[in-house]
Short mmCIF file of C-alpha atoms in Angstrom, two decimals:
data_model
loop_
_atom_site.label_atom_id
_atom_site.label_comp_id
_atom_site.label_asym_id
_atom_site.label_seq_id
_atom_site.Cartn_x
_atom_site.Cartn_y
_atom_site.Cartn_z
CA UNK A 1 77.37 -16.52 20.89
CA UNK A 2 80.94 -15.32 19.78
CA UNK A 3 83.00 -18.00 20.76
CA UNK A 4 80.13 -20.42 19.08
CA UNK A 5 80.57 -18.51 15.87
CA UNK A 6 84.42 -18.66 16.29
CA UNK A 7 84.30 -22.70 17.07
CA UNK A 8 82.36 -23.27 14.31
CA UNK A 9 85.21 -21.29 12.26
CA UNK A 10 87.96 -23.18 13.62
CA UNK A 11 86.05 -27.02 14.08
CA UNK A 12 84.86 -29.41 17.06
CA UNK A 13 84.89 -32.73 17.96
CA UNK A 14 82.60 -34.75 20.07
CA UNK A 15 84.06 -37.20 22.75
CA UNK A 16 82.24 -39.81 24.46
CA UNK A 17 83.53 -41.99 27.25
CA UNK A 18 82.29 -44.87 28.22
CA UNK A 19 82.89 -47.33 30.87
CA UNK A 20 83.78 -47.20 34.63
CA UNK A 21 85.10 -43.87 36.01
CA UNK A 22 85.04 -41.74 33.19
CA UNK A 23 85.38 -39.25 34.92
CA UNK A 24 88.93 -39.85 35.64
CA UNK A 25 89.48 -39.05 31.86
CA UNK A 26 87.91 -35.52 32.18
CA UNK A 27 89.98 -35.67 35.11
CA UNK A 28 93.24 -35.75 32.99
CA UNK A 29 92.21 -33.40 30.38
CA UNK A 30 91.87 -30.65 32.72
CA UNK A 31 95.19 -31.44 34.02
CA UNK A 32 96.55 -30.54 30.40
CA UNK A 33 94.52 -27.49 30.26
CA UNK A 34 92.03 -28.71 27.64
CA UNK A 35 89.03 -27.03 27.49
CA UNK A 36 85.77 -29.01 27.65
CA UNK A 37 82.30 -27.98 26.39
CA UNK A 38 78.92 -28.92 26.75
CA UNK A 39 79.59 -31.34 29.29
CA UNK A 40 77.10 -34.24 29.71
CA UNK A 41 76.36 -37.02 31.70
CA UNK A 42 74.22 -39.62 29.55
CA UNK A 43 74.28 -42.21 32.41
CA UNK A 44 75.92 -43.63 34.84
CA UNK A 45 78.77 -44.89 32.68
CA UNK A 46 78.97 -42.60 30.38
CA UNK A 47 79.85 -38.53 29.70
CA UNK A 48 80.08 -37.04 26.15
CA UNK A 49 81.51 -33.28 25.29
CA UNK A 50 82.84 -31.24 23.21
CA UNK A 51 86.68 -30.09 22.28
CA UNK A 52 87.74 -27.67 19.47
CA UNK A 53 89.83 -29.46 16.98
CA UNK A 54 93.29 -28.32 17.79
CA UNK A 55 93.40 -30.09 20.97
CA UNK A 56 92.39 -33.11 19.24
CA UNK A 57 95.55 -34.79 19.10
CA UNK A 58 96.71 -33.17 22.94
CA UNK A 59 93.63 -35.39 23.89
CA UNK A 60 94.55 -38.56 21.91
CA UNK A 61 97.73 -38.55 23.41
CA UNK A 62 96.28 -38.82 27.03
CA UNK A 63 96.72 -42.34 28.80
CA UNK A 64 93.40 -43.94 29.00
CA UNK A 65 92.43 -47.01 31.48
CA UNK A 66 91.38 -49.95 30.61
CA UNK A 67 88.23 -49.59 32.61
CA UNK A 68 86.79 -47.11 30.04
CA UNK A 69 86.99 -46.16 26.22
CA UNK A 70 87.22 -42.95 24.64
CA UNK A 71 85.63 -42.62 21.49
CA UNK A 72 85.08 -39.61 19.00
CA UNK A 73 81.40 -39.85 17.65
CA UNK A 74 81.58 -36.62 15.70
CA UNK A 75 82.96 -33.78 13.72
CA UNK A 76 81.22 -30.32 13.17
CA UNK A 77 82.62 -26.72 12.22
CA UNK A 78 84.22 -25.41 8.90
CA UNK A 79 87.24 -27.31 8.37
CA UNK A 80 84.79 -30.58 7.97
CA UNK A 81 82.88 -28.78 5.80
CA UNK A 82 85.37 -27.62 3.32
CA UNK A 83 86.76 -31.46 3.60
CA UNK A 84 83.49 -32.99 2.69
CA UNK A 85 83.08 -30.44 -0.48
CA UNK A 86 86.47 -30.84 -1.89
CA UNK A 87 85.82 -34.39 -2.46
CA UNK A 88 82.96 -33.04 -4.33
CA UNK A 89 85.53 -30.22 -5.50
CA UNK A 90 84.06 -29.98 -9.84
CA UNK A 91 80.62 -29.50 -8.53
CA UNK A 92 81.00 -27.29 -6.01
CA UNK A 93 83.24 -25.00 -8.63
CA UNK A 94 80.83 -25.42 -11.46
CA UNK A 95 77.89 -24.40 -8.61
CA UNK A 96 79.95 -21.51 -7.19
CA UNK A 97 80.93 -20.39 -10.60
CA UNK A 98 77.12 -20.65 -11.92
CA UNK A 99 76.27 -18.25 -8.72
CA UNK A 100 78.35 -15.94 -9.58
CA UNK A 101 77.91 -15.43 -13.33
CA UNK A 102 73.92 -15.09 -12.35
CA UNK A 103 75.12 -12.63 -9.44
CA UNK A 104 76.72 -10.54 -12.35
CA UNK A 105 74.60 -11.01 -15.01
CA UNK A 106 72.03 -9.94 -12.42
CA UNK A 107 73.75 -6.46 -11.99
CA UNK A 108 74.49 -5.45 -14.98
CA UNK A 109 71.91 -3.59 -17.60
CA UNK A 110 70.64 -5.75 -20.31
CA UNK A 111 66.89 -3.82 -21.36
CA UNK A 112 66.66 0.62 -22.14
CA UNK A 113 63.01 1.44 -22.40
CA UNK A 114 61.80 4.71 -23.80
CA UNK A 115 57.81 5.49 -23.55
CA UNK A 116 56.26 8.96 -24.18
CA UNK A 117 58.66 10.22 -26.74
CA UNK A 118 58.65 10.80 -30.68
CA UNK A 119 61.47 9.08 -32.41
CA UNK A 120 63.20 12.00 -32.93
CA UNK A 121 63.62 12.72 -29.32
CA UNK A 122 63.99 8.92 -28.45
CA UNK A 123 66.85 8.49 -30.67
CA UNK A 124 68.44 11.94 -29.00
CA UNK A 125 68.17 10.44 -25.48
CA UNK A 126 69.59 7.18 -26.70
CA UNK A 127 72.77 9.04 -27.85
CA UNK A 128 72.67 10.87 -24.41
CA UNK A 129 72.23 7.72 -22.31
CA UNK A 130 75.46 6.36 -24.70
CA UNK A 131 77.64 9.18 -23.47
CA UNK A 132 76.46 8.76 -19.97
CA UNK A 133 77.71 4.90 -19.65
CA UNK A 134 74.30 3.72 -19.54
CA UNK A 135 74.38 0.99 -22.28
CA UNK A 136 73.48 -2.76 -22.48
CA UNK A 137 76.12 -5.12 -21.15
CA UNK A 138 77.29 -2.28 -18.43
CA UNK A 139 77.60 -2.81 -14.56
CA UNK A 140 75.42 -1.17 -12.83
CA UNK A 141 78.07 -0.52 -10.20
CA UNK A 142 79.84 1.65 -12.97
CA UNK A 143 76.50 4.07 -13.52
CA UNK A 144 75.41 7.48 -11.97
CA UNK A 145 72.94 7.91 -9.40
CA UNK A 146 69.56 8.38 -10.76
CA UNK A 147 68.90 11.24 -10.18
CA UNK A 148 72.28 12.80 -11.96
CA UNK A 149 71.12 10.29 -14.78
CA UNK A 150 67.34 12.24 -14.57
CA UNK A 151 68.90 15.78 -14.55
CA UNK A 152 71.11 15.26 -16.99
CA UNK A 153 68.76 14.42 -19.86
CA UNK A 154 66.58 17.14 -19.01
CA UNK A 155 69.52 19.82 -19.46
CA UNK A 156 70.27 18.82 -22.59
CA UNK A 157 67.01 18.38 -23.82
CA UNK A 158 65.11 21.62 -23.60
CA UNK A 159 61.87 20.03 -25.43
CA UNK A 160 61.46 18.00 -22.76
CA UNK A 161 58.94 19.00 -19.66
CA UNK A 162 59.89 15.96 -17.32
CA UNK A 163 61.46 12.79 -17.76
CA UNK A 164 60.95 10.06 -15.22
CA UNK A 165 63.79 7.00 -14.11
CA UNK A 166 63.41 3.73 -12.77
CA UNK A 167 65.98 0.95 -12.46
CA UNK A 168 63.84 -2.27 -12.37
CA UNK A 169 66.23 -5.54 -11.81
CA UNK A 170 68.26 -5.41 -15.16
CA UNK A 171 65.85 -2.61 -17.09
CA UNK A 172 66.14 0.98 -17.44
CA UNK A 173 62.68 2.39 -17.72
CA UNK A 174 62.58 5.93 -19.01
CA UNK A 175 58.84 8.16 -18.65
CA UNK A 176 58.92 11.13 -21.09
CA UNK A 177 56.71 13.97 -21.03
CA UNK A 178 57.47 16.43 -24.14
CA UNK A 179 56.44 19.76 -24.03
CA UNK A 180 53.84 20.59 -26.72
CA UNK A 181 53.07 24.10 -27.63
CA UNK A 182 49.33 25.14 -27.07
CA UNK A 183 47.83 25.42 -30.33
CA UNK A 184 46.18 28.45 -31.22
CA UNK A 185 42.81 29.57 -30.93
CA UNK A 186 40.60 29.14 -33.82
CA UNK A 187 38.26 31.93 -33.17
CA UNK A 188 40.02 35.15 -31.39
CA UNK A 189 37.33 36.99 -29.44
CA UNK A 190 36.87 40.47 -29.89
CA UNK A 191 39.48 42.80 -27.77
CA UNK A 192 41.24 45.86 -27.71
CA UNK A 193 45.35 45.90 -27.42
CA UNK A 194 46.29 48.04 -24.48
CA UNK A 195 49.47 49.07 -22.90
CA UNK A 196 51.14 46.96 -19.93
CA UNK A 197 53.36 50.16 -19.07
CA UNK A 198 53.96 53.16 -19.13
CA UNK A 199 56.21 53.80 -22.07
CA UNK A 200 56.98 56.08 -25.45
CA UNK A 201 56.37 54.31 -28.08
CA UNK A 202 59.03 53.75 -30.46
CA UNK A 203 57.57 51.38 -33.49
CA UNK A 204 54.26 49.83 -33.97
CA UNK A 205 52.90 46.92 -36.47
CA UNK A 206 49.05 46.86 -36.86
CA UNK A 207 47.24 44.00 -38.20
CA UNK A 208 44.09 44.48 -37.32
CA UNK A 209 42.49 47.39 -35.81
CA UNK A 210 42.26 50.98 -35.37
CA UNK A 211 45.50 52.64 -34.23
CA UNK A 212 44.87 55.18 -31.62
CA UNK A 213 48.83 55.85 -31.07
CA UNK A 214 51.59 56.59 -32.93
CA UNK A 215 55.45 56.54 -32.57
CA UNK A 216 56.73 59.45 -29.94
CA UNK A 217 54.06 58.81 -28.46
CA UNK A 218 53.91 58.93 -24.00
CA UNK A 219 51.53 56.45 -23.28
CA UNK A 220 50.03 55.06 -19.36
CA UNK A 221 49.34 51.86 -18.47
CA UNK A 222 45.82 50.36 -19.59
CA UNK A 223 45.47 52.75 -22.56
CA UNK A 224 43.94 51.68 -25.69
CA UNK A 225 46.97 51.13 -28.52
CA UNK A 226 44.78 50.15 -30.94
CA UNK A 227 41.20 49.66 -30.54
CA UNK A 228 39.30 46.45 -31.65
CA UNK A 229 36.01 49.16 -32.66
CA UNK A 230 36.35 49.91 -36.53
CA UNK A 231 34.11 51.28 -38.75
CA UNK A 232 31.97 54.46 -38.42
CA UNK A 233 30.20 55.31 -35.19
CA UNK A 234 26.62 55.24 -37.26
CA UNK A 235 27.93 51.41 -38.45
CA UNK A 236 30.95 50.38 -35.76
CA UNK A 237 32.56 46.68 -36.48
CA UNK A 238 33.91 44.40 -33.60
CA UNK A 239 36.98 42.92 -34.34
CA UNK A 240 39.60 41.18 -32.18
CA UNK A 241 42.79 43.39 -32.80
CA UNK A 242 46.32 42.26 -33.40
CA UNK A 243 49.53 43.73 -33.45
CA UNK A 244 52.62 44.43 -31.78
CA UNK A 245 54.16 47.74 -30.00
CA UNK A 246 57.65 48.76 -29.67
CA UNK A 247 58.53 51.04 -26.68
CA UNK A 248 60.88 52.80 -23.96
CA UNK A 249 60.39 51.24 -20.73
CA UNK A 250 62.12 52.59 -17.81
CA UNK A 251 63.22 49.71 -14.73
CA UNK A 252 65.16 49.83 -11.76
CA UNK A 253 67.00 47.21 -9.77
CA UNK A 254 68.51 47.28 -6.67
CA UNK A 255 71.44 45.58 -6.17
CA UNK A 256 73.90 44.58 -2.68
CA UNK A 257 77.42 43.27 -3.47
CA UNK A 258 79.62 42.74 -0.37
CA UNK A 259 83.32 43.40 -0.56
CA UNK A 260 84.36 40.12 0.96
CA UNK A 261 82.78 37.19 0.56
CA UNK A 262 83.79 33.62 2.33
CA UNK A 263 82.93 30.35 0.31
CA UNK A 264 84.18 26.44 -0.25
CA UNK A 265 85.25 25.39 -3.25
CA UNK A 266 86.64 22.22 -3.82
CA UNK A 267 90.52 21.50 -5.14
CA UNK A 268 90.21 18.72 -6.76
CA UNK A 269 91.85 16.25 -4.99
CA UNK A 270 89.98 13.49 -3.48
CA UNK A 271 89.98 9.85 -2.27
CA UNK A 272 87.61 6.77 -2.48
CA UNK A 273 86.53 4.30 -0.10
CA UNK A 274 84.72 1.07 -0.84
CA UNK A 275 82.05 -0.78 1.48
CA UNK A 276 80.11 -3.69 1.56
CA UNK A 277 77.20 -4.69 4.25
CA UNK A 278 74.09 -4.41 5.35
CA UNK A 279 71.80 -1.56 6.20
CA UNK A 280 73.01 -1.58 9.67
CA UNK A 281 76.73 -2.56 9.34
CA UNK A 282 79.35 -2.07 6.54
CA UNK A 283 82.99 -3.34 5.97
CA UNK A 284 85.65 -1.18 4.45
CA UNK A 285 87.44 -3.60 1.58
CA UNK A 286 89.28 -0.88 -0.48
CA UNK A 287 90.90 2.55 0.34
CA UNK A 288 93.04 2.38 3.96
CA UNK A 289 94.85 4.88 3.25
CA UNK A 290 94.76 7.92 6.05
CA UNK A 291 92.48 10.81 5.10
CA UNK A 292 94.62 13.99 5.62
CA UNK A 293 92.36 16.51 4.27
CA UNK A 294 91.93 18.86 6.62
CA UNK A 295 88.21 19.82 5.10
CA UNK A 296 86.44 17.88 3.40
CA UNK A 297 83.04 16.51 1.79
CA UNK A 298 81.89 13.16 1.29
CA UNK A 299 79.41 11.59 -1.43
CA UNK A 300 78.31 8.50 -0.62
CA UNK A 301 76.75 6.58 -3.75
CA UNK A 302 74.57 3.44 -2.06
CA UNK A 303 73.82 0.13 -4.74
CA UNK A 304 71.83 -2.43 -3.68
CA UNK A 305 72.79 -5.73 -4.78
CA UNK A 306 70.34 -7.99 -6.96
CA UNK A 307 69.76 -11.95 -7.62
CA UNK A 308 67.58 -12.80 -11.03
CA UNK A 309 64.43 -10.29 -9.22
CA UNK A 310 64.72 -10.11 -6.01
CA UNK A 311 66.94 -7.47 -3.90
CA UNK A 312 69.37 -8.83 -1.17
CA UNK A 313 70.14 -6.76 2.06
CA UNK A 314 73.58 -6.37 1.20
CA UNK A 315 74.79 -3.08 -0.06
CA UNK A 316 77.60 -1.71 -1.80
CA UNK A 317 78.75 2.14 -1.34
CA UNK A 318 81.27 4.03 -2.93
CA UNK A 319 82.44 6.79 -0.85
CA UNK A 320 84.43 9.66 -2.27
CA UNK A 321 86.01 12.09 -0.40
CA UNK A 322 86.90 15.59 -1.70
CA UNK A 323 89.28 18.02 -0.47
CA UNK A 324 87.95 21.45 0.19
CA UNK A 325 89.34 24.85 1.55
CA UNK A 326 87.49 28.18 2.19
CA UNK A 327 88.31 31.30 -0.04
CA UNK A 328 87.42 34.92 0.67
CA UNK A 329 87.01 36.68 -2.42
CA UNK A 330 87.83 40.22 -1.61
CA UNK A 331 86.46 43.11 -4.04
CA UNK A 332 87.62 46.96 -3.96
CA UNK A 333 85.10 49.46 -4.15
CA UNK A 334 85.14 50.00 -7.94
CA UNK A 335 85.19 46.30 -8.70
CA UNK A 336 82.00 45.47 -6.67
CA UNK A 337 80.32 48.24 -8.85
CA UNK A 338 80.85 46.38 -11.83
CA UNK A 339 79.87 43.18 -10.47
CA UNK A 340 76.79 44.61 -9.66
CA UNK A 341 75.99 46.18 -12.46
CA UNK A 342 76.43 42.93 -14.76
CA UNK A 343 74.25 41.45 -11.76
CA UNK A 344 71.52 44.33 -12.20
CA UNK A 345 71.68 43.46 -15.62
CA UNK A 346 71.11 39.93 -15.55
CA UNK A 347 68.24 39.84 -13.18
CA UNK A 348 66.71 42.51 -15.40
CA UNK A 349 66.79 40.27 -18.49
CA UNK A 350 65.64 36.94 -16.65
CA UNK A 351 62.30 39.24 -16.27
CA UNK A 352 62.32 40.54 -19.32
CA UNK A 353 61.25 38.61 -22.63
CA UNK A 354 63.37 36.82 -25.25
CA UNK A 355 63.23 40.22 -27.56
CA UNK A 356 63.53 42.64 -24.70
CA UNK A 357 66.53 45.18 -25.24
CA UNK A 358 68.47 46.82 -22.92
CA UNK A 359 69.50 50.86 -24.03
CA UNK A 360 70.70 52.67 -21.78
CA UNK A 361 71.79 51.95 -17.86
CA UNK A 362 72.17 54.47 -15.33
CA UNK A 363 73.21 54.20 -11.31
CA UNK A 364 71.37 56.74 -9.83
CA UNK A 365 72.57 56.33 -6.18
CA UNK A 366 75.60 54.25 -4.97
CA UNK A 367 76.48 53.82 -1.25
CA UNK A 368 79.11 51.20 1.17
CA UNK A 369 77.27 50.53 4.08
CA UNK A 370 78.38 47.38 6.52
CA UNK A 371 81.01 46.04 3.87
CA UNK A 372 78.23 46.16 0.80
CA UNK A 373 78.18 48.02 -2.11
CA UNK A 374 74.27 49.02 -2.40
CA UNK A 375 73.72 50.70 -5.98
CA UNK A 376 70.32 51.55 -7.44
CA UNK A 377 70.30 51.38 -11.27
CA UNK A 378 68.09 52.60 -13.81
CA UNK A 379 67.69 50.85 -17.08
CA UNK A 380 66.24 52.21 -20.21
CA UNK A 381 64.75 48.95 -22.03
CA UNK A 382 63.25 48.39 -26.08
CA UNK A 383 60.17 45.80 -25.60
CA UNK A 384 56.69 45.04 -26.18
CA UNK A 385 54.71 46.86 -24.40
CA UNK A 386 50.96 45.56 -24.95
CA UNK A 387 48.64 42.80 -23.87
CA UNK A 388 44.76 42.17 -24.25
CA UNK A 389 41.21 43.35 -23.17
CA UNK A 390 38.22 41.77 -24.06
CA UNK A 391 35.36 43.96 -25.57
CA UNK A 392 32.57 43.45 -23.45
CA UNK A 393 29.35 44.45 -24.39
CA UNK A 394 28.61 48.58 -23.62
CA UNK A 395 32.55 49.39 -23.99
#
């Protein structure tokens, strides 16, 4: 099957002798060490086959008998081909030009929809998608991977809950789901406002309903801050208390920092590679030069190539190489306490609400065990301390 495909690169011609003995001729030809093919007899005066075009004229120059006659009954193979279209050499430009102006035109992004979002927030993802490359008239060899594209948008659009993206032929098809605060309730059903933790209670705001508390206050959790029962006990009144509760919260973290730590980081120095093929089988076209990084990591971004709608199975990959080393980052004793105490401190506060306060930290017990500095902290924190309870009927 190889050497077919290779003939076919390089040309054949067809002999056929005809007349007595011709096989005297085939005779002489592999005297002059030319190679014959698909060698037949078609009767009993005559054998055709097959030579590859260079020994064309090594065969013409063989002495032929008078008793037979050679003739060449056909040509096959590439060089024949390219003859035949270069007498045909304005169409077969304008045709390979017209291919390949579709090809690109095909591959490039001509269509950006936006569904699901207000104009407000469509006009702020347009100006996004602008800074990102992804634009009408751009190759989409030149874009990010979807999913870069996806996250992307959703970082810098925190009123967004999810955005969806799909690349369909030469359109960009954008799905956006906005987040949409629950509106309140219309009628608030009777309830008390109780406490969440145990706490002193620093400041309190009461809008409706009967205090039981007050500031200085040492309160547990569950107790009644301010009831939702006003009124006297001959006449009480059910009401759905609100307000809000300032207090002292006490929290602990525990926190582990080793001393040395081993990671990769990347240096910044990297090289690209550029393949086209199939699924199966690719073939390097740019970037030969010898990777001497001695670690490494690879991104591979995969495009499939398109024609008008449909997708061919031939893909293009861009393959970037980065240059990486390993780093130990080595603390002392003292410096792994205060990483771990601005560590304590921010996994308190991702816990902790938006007005929470921090006022006061404490370690209470610090030890090095195994190359880790394990510290227990406690945290005196400013935040809201209540939350609901229904009045049922009999409270």
């Amino acid at each position: 099957m190889k050497n077919q495909w290779t003939a076919n690169l390089t040309g054949m011609v067809q002999v056929k002798v005809m007349g007595l003995g011709p096989e005297r001729f085939l005779n002489e030809c592999m005297r002059k060490g030319i190679p014959l093919k698909n060698v037949k007899k078609n009767g009993p005066n005559s054998i055709s086959f097959t030579i590859d075009l260079k020994d064309y004229k090594r065969i013409r120059n063989i002495p032929r008998k008078k008793e037979y006659k050679v003739y060449f009954i056909g040509r096959q193979g590439l060089p024949f081909e390219i003859r035949r279209a270069w007498k045909h050499f304005g169409f077969v430009i304008g045709l390979v030009g017209f291919l390949v102006v579709l090809f690109l035109l095909s591959n490039m992004v001509w269509r950006i929809d936006v569904k699901g979002a207000s104009p407000e927030i469509e006009y702020k993802l347009r100006k996004d998608l602008h800074s990102l490359g992804v634009k009408t008239g751009v190759s989409q060899f030149s874009l990010p991977k979807l999913q870069t594209i996806q996250k992307k948008l959703q970082d810098d659009n925190p009123s967004i809950t999810w955005i969806g993206v799909q690349l369909k032929g030469t359109t960009f098809h954008f799905e956006v789901v906005e987040k949409h605060l629950p509106k309140p309730d219309r009628k608030i059903r009777p309830r008390h406002i109780v406490a969440k933790e145990e706490a002193v209670i620093t400041s309190m705001f009461v809008e409706k309903g009967k205090p039981l508390v007050t500031t200085n206050d040492y309160v547990k959790r569950g107790q009644v801050l301010v009831s939702g029962i006003i009124g006297t006990e001959d006449h009480p009144i059910i009401v759905p208390a609100v307000g809000k509760v300032i207090g002292e919260v006490w929290r602990e973290e525990i926190v582990s920092i080793p001393l040395n730590t081993k990671f990769t980081v990347l240096t910044g120095e990297k090289k690209k590679r550029y393949y086209i093929g199939t699924s199966q089988s690719k073939i390097k076209f740019w970037g030969f030069d010898k990777n001497k990084y001695k670690a490494f990591q690879t991104e591979d971004n995969v495009y499939q190539f398109k024609f008008l709608k449909w997708k061919l199975p031939i893909y293009f990959t861009k393959k970037t190489i980065h240059e990486s080393e390993d780093i130990v980052r080595t603390y002392t004793k003292a410096e792994a306490i205060n990483v771990g105490k601005q560590t304590g401190r921010n996994d308190l506060m991702d816990k902790l609400s938006q007005d929470a306060k921090i006022l006061q930290e404490k370690v209470l017990h610090e030890s090095l065990d195994n190359g880790k500095v394990n510290l227990r902290i406690y945290y005196k924190v400013l935040e809201d301390i209540t939350k609901t309870k229904t009045i049922v009927q009999g409270d």
